PDB file of C-alpha atoms in Angstrom:
ATOM      1  CA  MET A 133      86.085  87.677  67.330  1.00 35.00           C
ATOM      2  CA  ILE A 134      86.561  90.476  64.814  1.00 36.00           C
ATOM      3  CA  GLU A 135      83.599  92.415  64.124  1.00 39.00           C
ATOM      4  CA  VAL A 136      82.500  92.644  60.440  1.00 40.00           C
ATOM      5  CA  ARG A 137      80.145  95.115  59.180  1.00 42.00           C
ATOM      6  CA  ARG A 138      79.213  95.061  55.259  1.00 45.00           C
ATOM      7  CA  GLY A 139      81.797  92.581  54.680  1.00 46.00           C
ATOM      8  CA  VAL A 140      84.720  94.923  55.787  1.00 49.00           C
ATOM      9  CA  VAL A 141      86.640  94.654  59.061  1.00 47.00           C
ATOM     10  CA  THR A 142      85.870  97.868  61.856  1.00 50.00           C
ATOM     11  CA  ARG A 143      89.241  99.417  62.532  1.00 47.00           C
ATOM     12  CA  ARG A 144      88.422  99.215  66.015  1.00 49.00           C
ATOM     13  CA  ALA A 145      87.924  95.168  65.900  1.00 49.00           C
ATOM     14  CA  PHE A 146      90.680  94.768  64.138  1.00 43.00           C
ATOM     15  CA  MET A 147      93.288  96.715  66.279  1.00 45.00           C
ATOM     16  CA  GLN A 148      91.928  94.633  69.142  1.00 47.00           C
ATOM     17  CA  ALA A 149      92.451  91.564  67.407  1.00 47.00           C
ATOM     18  CA  ALA A 150      96.220  93.181  66.489  1.00 47.00           C
ATOM     19  CA  ALA A 151      96.663  93.844  70.101  1.00 48.00           C
ATOM     20  CA  VAL A 152      95.810  89.964  71.167  1.00 48.00           C
ATOM     21  CA  THR A 153      98.209  88.875  68.530  1.00 47.00           C
ATOM     22  CA  ALA A 154     100.965  91.198  69.391  1.00 51.00           C
ATOM     23  CA  ALA A 155     100.449  90.338  72.764  1.00 49.00           C
ATOM     24  CA  SER A 156     101.025  86.544  72.031  1.00 47.00           C
ATOM     25  CA  MET A 157     103.876  86.792  70.372  1.00 46.00           C
ATOM     26  CA  ALA A 158     105.684  89.071  72.424  1.00 47.00           C
ATOM     27  CA  LEU A 159     107.408  86.119  74.421  1.00 48.00           C
ATOM     28  CA  PRO A 160     108.820  83.300  72.683  1.00 48.00           C
ATOM     29  CA  SER A 161     106.692  80.055  73.151  1.00 44.00           C
ATOM     30  CA  GLY A 162     107.361  78.679  76.585  1.00 41.00           C
ATOM     31  CA  ALA A 163     108.936  81.539  77.960  1.00 44.00           C
ATOM     32  CA  HIS A 164     107.931  83.114  81.632  1.00 46.00           C
ATOM     33  CA  ALA A 165     108.061  86.950  82.455  1.00 49.00           C
ATOM     34  CA  SER A 166     110.429  87.104  85.169  1.00 50.00           C
ATOM     35  CA  GLY A 167     109.986  83.691  86.560  1.00 60.00           C
ATOM     36  CA  SER A 168     105.963  83.693  86.866  1.00 72.00           C
ATOM     37  CA  ASP A 169     103.174  84.024  83.874  1.00 86.00           C
ATOM     38  CA  VAL A 170     102.840  87.273  84.502  1.00 93.00           C
ATOM     39  CA  ILE A 171     103.971  89.845  81.565  1.00 95.00           C
ATOM     40  CA  ARG A 172     105.199  93.151  83.103  1.00 97.00           C
ATOM     41  CA  VAL A 173     104.678  95.742  80.477  1.00 98.00           C
ATOM     42  CA  GLY A 174     106.128  99.293  80.067  1.00 98.00           C
ATOM     43  CA  LEU A 175     104.952 102.247  77.891  1.00 98.00           C
ATOM     44  CA  VAL A 176     107.078 104.710  76.307  1.00 98.00           C
ATOM     45  CA  GLY A 177     105.176 107.471  74.934  1.00 98.00           C
ATOM     46  CA  CYS A 178     101.963 108.209  76.246  1.00 98.00           C
ATOM     47  CA  GLY A 179      99.804 109.987  73.465  1.00 96.00           C
ATOM     48  CA  GLY A 180      96.846 108.689  72.178  1.00 94.00           C
ATOM     49  CA  ARG A 181      99.071 105.943  70.184  1.00 92.00           C
ATOM     50  CA  GLY A 182     100.645 104.907  73.209  1.00 95.00           C
ATOM     51  CA  THR A 183      97.637 105.309  75.482  1.00 95.00           C
ATOM     52  CA  GLY A 184      95.707 102.962  73.004  1.00 92.00           C
ATOM     53  CA  ALA A 185      98.031 100.402  72.373  1.00 92.00           C
ATOM     54  CA  ALA A 186      98.646 100.192  76.339  1.00 95.00           C
ATOM     55  CA  ARG A 187      94.759  99.808  76.657  1.00 93.00           C
ATOM     56  CA  ASP A 188      94.800  97.392  73.795  1.00 88.00           C
ATOM     57  CA  CYS A 189      97.708  95.420  75.223  1.00 91.00           C
ATOM     58  CA  LEU A 190      96.128  94.838  78.585  1.00 92.00           C
ATOM     59  CA  ARG A 191      92.935  93.714  77.011  1.00 88.00           C
ATOM     60  CA  ALA A 192      94.787  91.032  75.313  1.00 85.00           C
ATOM     61  CA  GLY A 193      94.672  88.574  77.660  1.00 85.00           C
ATOM     62  CA  GLU A 194      94.836  87.322  81.526  1.00 89.00           C
ATOM     63  CA  GLY A 195      98.567  87.660  82.775  1.00 93.00           C
ATOM     64  CA  ILE A 196      99.315  90.784  81.504  1.00 95.00           C
ATOM     65  CA  GLU A 197     100.095  94.403  83.655  1.00 96.00           C
ATOM     66  CA  LEU A 198     101.151  97.977  82.909  1.00 97.00           C
ATOM     67  CA  VAL A 199     103.734  98.605  85.693  1.00 98.00           C
ATOM     68  CA  ALA A 200     105.588 101.361  84.318  1.00 98.00           C
ATOM     69  CA  MET A 201     105.290 104.448  82.140  1.00 98.00           C
ATOM     70  CA  GLY A 202     107.606 107.222  80.562  1.00 98.00           C
ATOM     71  CA  ASP A 203     107.127 110.333  78.479  1.00 98.00           C
ATOM     72  CA  LEU A 204     109.078 113.467  77.924  1.00 97.00           C
ATOM     73  CA  PHE A 205     106.159 115.786  79.323  1.00 97.00           C
ATOM     74  CA  PRO A 206     104.683 115.115  82.918  1.00 98.00           C
ATOM     75  CA  ASP A 207     101.347 116.478  81.732  1.00 98.00           C
ATOM     76  CA  ARG A 208     101.092 113.920  78.678  1.00 97.00           C
ATOM     77  CA  LEU A 209     102.071 110.990  81.249  1.00 98.00           C
ATOM     78  CA  ALA A 210      99.560 112.050  83.711  1.00 98.00           C
ATOM     79  CA  GLN A 211      96.478 112.498  80.851  1.00 98.00           C
ATOM     80  CA  SER A 212      97.599 109.237  79.888  1.00 97.00           C
ATOM     81  CA  ARG A 213      97.332 107.337  83.293  1.00 97.00           C
ATOM     82  CA  ALA A 214      93.942 109.357  83.821  1.00 96.00           C
ATOM     83  CA  GLN A 215      92.525 107.930  80.761  1.00 96.00           C
ATOM     84  CA  LEU A 216      93.623 104.251  81.629  1.00 96.00           C
ATOM     85  CA  ALA A 217      92.546 104.725  85.142  1.00 94.00           C
ATOM     86  CA  GLU A 218      89.098 105.941  83.684  1.00 93.00           C
ATOM     87  CA  VAL A 219      88.622 102.854  81.582  1.00 91.00           C
ATOM     88  CA  GLY A 220      89.881 100.427  84.853  1.00 88.00           C
ATOM     89  CA  ALA A 221      87.065 102.375  86.464  1.00 89.00           C
ATOM     90  CA  GLU A 222      84.160 100.962  84.542  1.00 89.00           C
ATOM     91  CA  ASP A 223      86.260  97.642  84.137  1.00 86.00           C
ATOM     92  CA  ALA A 224      87.229  95.941  87.270  1.00 82.00           C
ATOM     93  CA  VAL A 225      89.665  93.150  85.394  1.00 81.00           C
ATOM     94  CA  PHE A 226      91.244  95.862  83.368  1.00 85.00           C
ATOM     95  CA  ALA A 227      91.849  97.772  86.638  1.00 84.00           C
ATOM     96  CA  GLY A 228      93.462  94.742  87.992  1.00 89.00           C
ATOM     97  CA  ARG A 229      95.977  94.752  85.308  1.00 94.00           C
ATOM     98  CA  LEU A 230      96.748  98.797  85.883  1.00 95.00           C
ATOM     99  CA  LYS A 231      99.919  98.451  88.578  1.00 95.00           C
ATOM    100  CA  VAL A 232     101.446 101.733  87.806  1.00 97.00           C
ATOM    101  CA  THR A 233     102.565 103.667  90.914  1.00 97.00           C
ATOM    102  CA  ASP A 234     103.715 107.400  91.127  1.00 97.00           C
ATOM    103  CA  ASP A 235     107.257 105.795  91.475  1.00 97.00           C
ATOM    104  CA  SER A 236     106.759 103.951  88.200  1.00 98.00           C
ATOM    105  CA  CYS A 237     106.207 107.217  86.366  1.00 98.00           C
ATOM    106  CA  PHE A 238     109.187 108.430  84.573  1.00 98.00           C
ATOM    107  CA  THR A 239     109.330 111.892  82.578  1.00 98.00           C
ATOM    108  CA  GLY A 240     112.053 113.614  80.492  1.00 97.00           C
ATOM    109  CA  PHE A 241     114.601 112.542  77.956  1.00 96.00           C
ATOM    110  CA  ASP A 242     115.436 109.492  80.283  1.00 97.00           C
ATOM    111  CA  ALA A 243     112.002 108.426  80.543  1.00 98.00           C
ATOM    112  CA  CYS A 244     112.671 105.510  78.254  1.00 98.00           C
ATOM    113  CA  GLU A 245     115.751 104.217  80.263  1.00 98.00           C
ATOM    114  CA  LYS A 246     113.916 104.386  83.291  1.00 98.00           C
ATOM    115  CA  VAL A 247     111.099 102.459  82.178  1.00 98.00           C
ATOM    116  CA  ILE A 248     113.231  99.970  80.743  1.00 98.00           C
ATOM    117  CA  ALA A 249     115.261  99.299  83.925  1.00 97.00           C
ATOM    118  CA  SER A 250     111.947  99.215  86.043  1.00 96.00           C
ATOM    119  CA  ASN A 251     111.274  95.421  85.950  1.00 93.00           C
ATOM    120  CA  VAL A 252     109.386  95.391  82.860  1.00 97.00           C
ATOM    121  CA  ASP A 253     109.469  92.298  80.474  1.00 97.00           C
ATOM    122  CA  LEU A 254     107.827  94.110  77.382  1.00 97.00           C
ATOM    123  CA  VAL A 255     108.215  97.561  76.523  1.00 98.00           C
ATOM    124  CA  ILE A 256     105.817  99.372  74.097  1.00 97.00           C
ATOM    125  CA  LEU A 257     107.724 102.411  72.158  1.00 98.00           C
ATOM    126  CA  ALA A 258     105.256 104.669  71.055  1.00 97.00           C
ATOM    127  CA  THR A 259     107.123 108.058  71.419  1.00 96.00           C
ATOM    128  CA  PRO A 260     107.701 109.948  68.116  1.00 95.00           C
ATOM    129  CA  PRO A 261     109.333 107.826  65.468  1.00 94.00           C
ATOM    130  CA  GLY A 262     112.846 109.778  65.654  1.00 95.00           C
ATOM    131  CA  PHE A 263     113.531 108.543  68.857  1.00 96.00           C
ATOM    132  CA  ARG A 264     112.591 104.878  67.932  1.00 96.00           C
ATOM    133  CA  PRO A 265     115.864 103.612  66.684  1.00 98.00           C
ATOM    134  CA  ALA A 266     117.512 104.708  69.975  1.00 98.00           C
ATOM    135  CA  HIS A 267     114.910 103.152  72.058  1.00 98.00           C
ATOM    136  CA  ILE A 268     115.087  99.773  70.520  1.00 98.00           C
ATOM    137  CA  ALA A 269     118.664  99.647  70.809  1.00 98.00           C
ATOM    138  CA  ALA A 270     118.169 100.204  74.562  1.00 98.00           C
ATOM    139  CA  ALA A 271     115.551  98.141  74.899  1.00 98.00           C
ATOM    140  CA  VAL A 272     117.263  94.927  73.129  1.00 98.00           C
ATOM    141  CA  ALA A 273     120.751  95.790  75.483  1.00 98.00           C
ATOM    142  CA  ALA A 274     118.181  95.573  78.464  1.00 98.00           C
ATOM    143  CA  GLY A 275     116.563  92.052  77.001  1.00 97.00           C
ATOM    144  CA  LYS A 276     113.405  93.181  76.770  1.00 97.00           C
ATOM    145  CA  HIS A 277     110.636  92.208  74.198  1.00 97.00           C
ATOM    146  CA  ILE A 278     109.237  95.413  72.170  1.00 97.00           C
ATOM    147  CA  PHE A 279     106.268  96.582  70.587  1.00 95.00           C
ATOM    148  CA  ALA A 280     107.224  99.267  68.569  1.00 96.00           C
ATOM    149  CA  GLU A 281     104.518 101.713  66.643  1.00 93.00           C
ATOM    150  CA  LYS A 282     105.418 102.308  63.000  1.00 90.00           C
ATOM    151  CA  PRO A 283     107.314 103.852  61.445  1.00 92.00           C
ATOM    152  CA  VAL A 284     110.446 102.056  63.411  1.00 94.00           C
ATOM    153  CA  ALA A 285     112.835 105.057  61.815  1.00 95.00           C
ATOM    154  CA  VAL A 286     112.335 108.055  59.860  1.00 96.00           C
ATOM    155  CA  ASP A 287     115.790 107.958  58.202  1.00 96.00           C
ATOM    156  CA  ALA A 288     118.638 105.230  56.359  1.00 97.00           C
ATOM    157  CA  ALA A 289     120.435 105.701  59.413  1.00 97.00           C
ATOM    158  CA  GLY A 290     117.698 104.881  62.017  1.00 97.00           C
ATOM    159  CA  ILE A 291     116.545 101.949  59.462  1.00 96.00           C
ATOM    160  CA  ARG A 292     120.247 100.369  60.120  1.00 97.00           C
ATOM    161  CA  SER A 293     120.259 100.884  63.576  1.00 97.00           C
ATOM    162  CA  VAL A 294     116.994  99.193  63.952  1.00 97.00           C
ATOM    163  CA  LEU A 295     117.810  96.242  61.506  1.00 96.00           C
ATOM    164  CA  ALA A 296     120.959  95.934  63.836  1.00 98.00           C
ATOM    165  CA  SER A 297     118.937  95.898  66.946  1.00 97.00           C
ATOM    166  CA  TYR A 298     116.557  93.217  65.354  1.00 96.00           C
ATOM    167  CA  GLU A 299     119.661  91.123  64.765  1.00 97.00           C
ATOM    168  CA  ARG A 300     120.836  91.434  68.131  1.00 98.00           C
ATOM    169  CA  ALA A 301     117.299  90.476  69.294  1.00 97.00           C
ATOM    170  CA  ARG A 302     116.956  87.522  67.409  1.00 96.00           C
ATOM    171  CA  GLN A 303     120.102  86.129  68.738  1.00 97.00           C
ATOM    172  CA  GLN A 304     118.949  86.803  72.596  1.00 96.00           C
ATOM    173  CA  ASN A 305     115.627  85.557  71.601  1.00 96.00           C
ATOM    174  CA  LEU A 306     113.789  88.519  71.968  1.00 96.00           C
ATOM    175  CA  ALA A 307     110.522  89.234  70.236  1.00 94.00           C
ATOM    176  CA  VAL A 308     110.208  92.471  68.405  1.00 94.00           C
ATOM    177  CA  VAL A 309     106.923  93.358  66.810  1.00 91.00           C
ATOM    178  CA  ALA A 310     105.907  96.289  64.617  1.00 90.00           C
ATOM    179  CA  GLY A 311     102.374  97.973  64.362  1.00 81.00           C
ATOM    180  CA  THR A 312     101.144  97.348  60.567  1.00 74.00           C
ATOM    181  CA  GLN A 313      97.513  97.211  60.548  1.00 67.00           C
ATOM    182  CA  ARG A 314      97.851  98.655  57.394  1.00 70.00           C
ATOM    183  CA  ARG A 315      99.141  95.495  55.643  1.00 70.00           C
ATOM    184  CA  HIS A 316      96.302  93.633  56.549  1.00 68.00           C
ATOM    185  CA  GLN A 317      93.287  96.260  56.533  1.00 75.00           C
ATOM    186  CA  ALA A 318      90.541  94.805  54.019  1.00 81.00           C
ATOM    187  CA  GLU A 319      90.595  98.417  51.850  1.00 85.00           C
ATOM    188  CA  TYR A 320      94.207  98.303  51.376  1.00 83.00           C
ATOM    189  CA  VAL A 321      94.628  94.772  50.524  1.00 84.00           C
ATOM    190  CA  GLU A 322      91.743  95.056  48.003  1.00 89.00           C
ATOM    191  CA  THR A 323      93.320  98.236  46.636  1.00 90.00           C
ATOM    192  CA  ILE A 324      96.867  96.435  46.181  1.00 88.00           C
ATOM    193  CA  GLN A 325      94.919  93.425  44.451  1.00 91.00           C
ATOM    194  CA  ARG A 326      93.637  95.755  41.776  1.00 93.00           C
ATOM    195  CA  ILE A 327      97.104  97.459  41.342  1.00 93.00           C
ATOM    196  CA  HIS A 328      98.642  94.496  40.701  1.00 93.00           C
TER     197      HIS A 328
END
């Protein structure tokens, strides 16, 4: 249930609800991940936003496991993994969903490709947005469902690439979801209504 304080939805409550929605939309209706009921998730981009998205995804429901992580920087990946393990130490259900091993942690400029190739069903893309169009294209080419943080691109060429990737994803019945909480945040909606 979304927590409301003085008639305003809190950011934390909204993010939790958005994670549940994103996770539920990640696979088309009736689809099963890897022939089972488990959705195997890979995280690319282990900063604060990526770590938060992975945490929210794991809390979204049963049958979701984080199985691979990748980042350009080894220290960033280690910090994210430690933060997720700390949450898991306090919550046994959450901890049971952390299936990342040393062998499924990847660093360097090719970390995204290695995460995608590690038998994941859904990839969370949370790197700096300049990388997002190439990462989205790689995930679609590999047949993966995608949750991409916003913005999905930073220039016209990137937007065209993302639109082309989206069309390929649609043809393959792959879900592509982007983080857009501002479009639903009560204060923003009210401001836009006043402007109109």
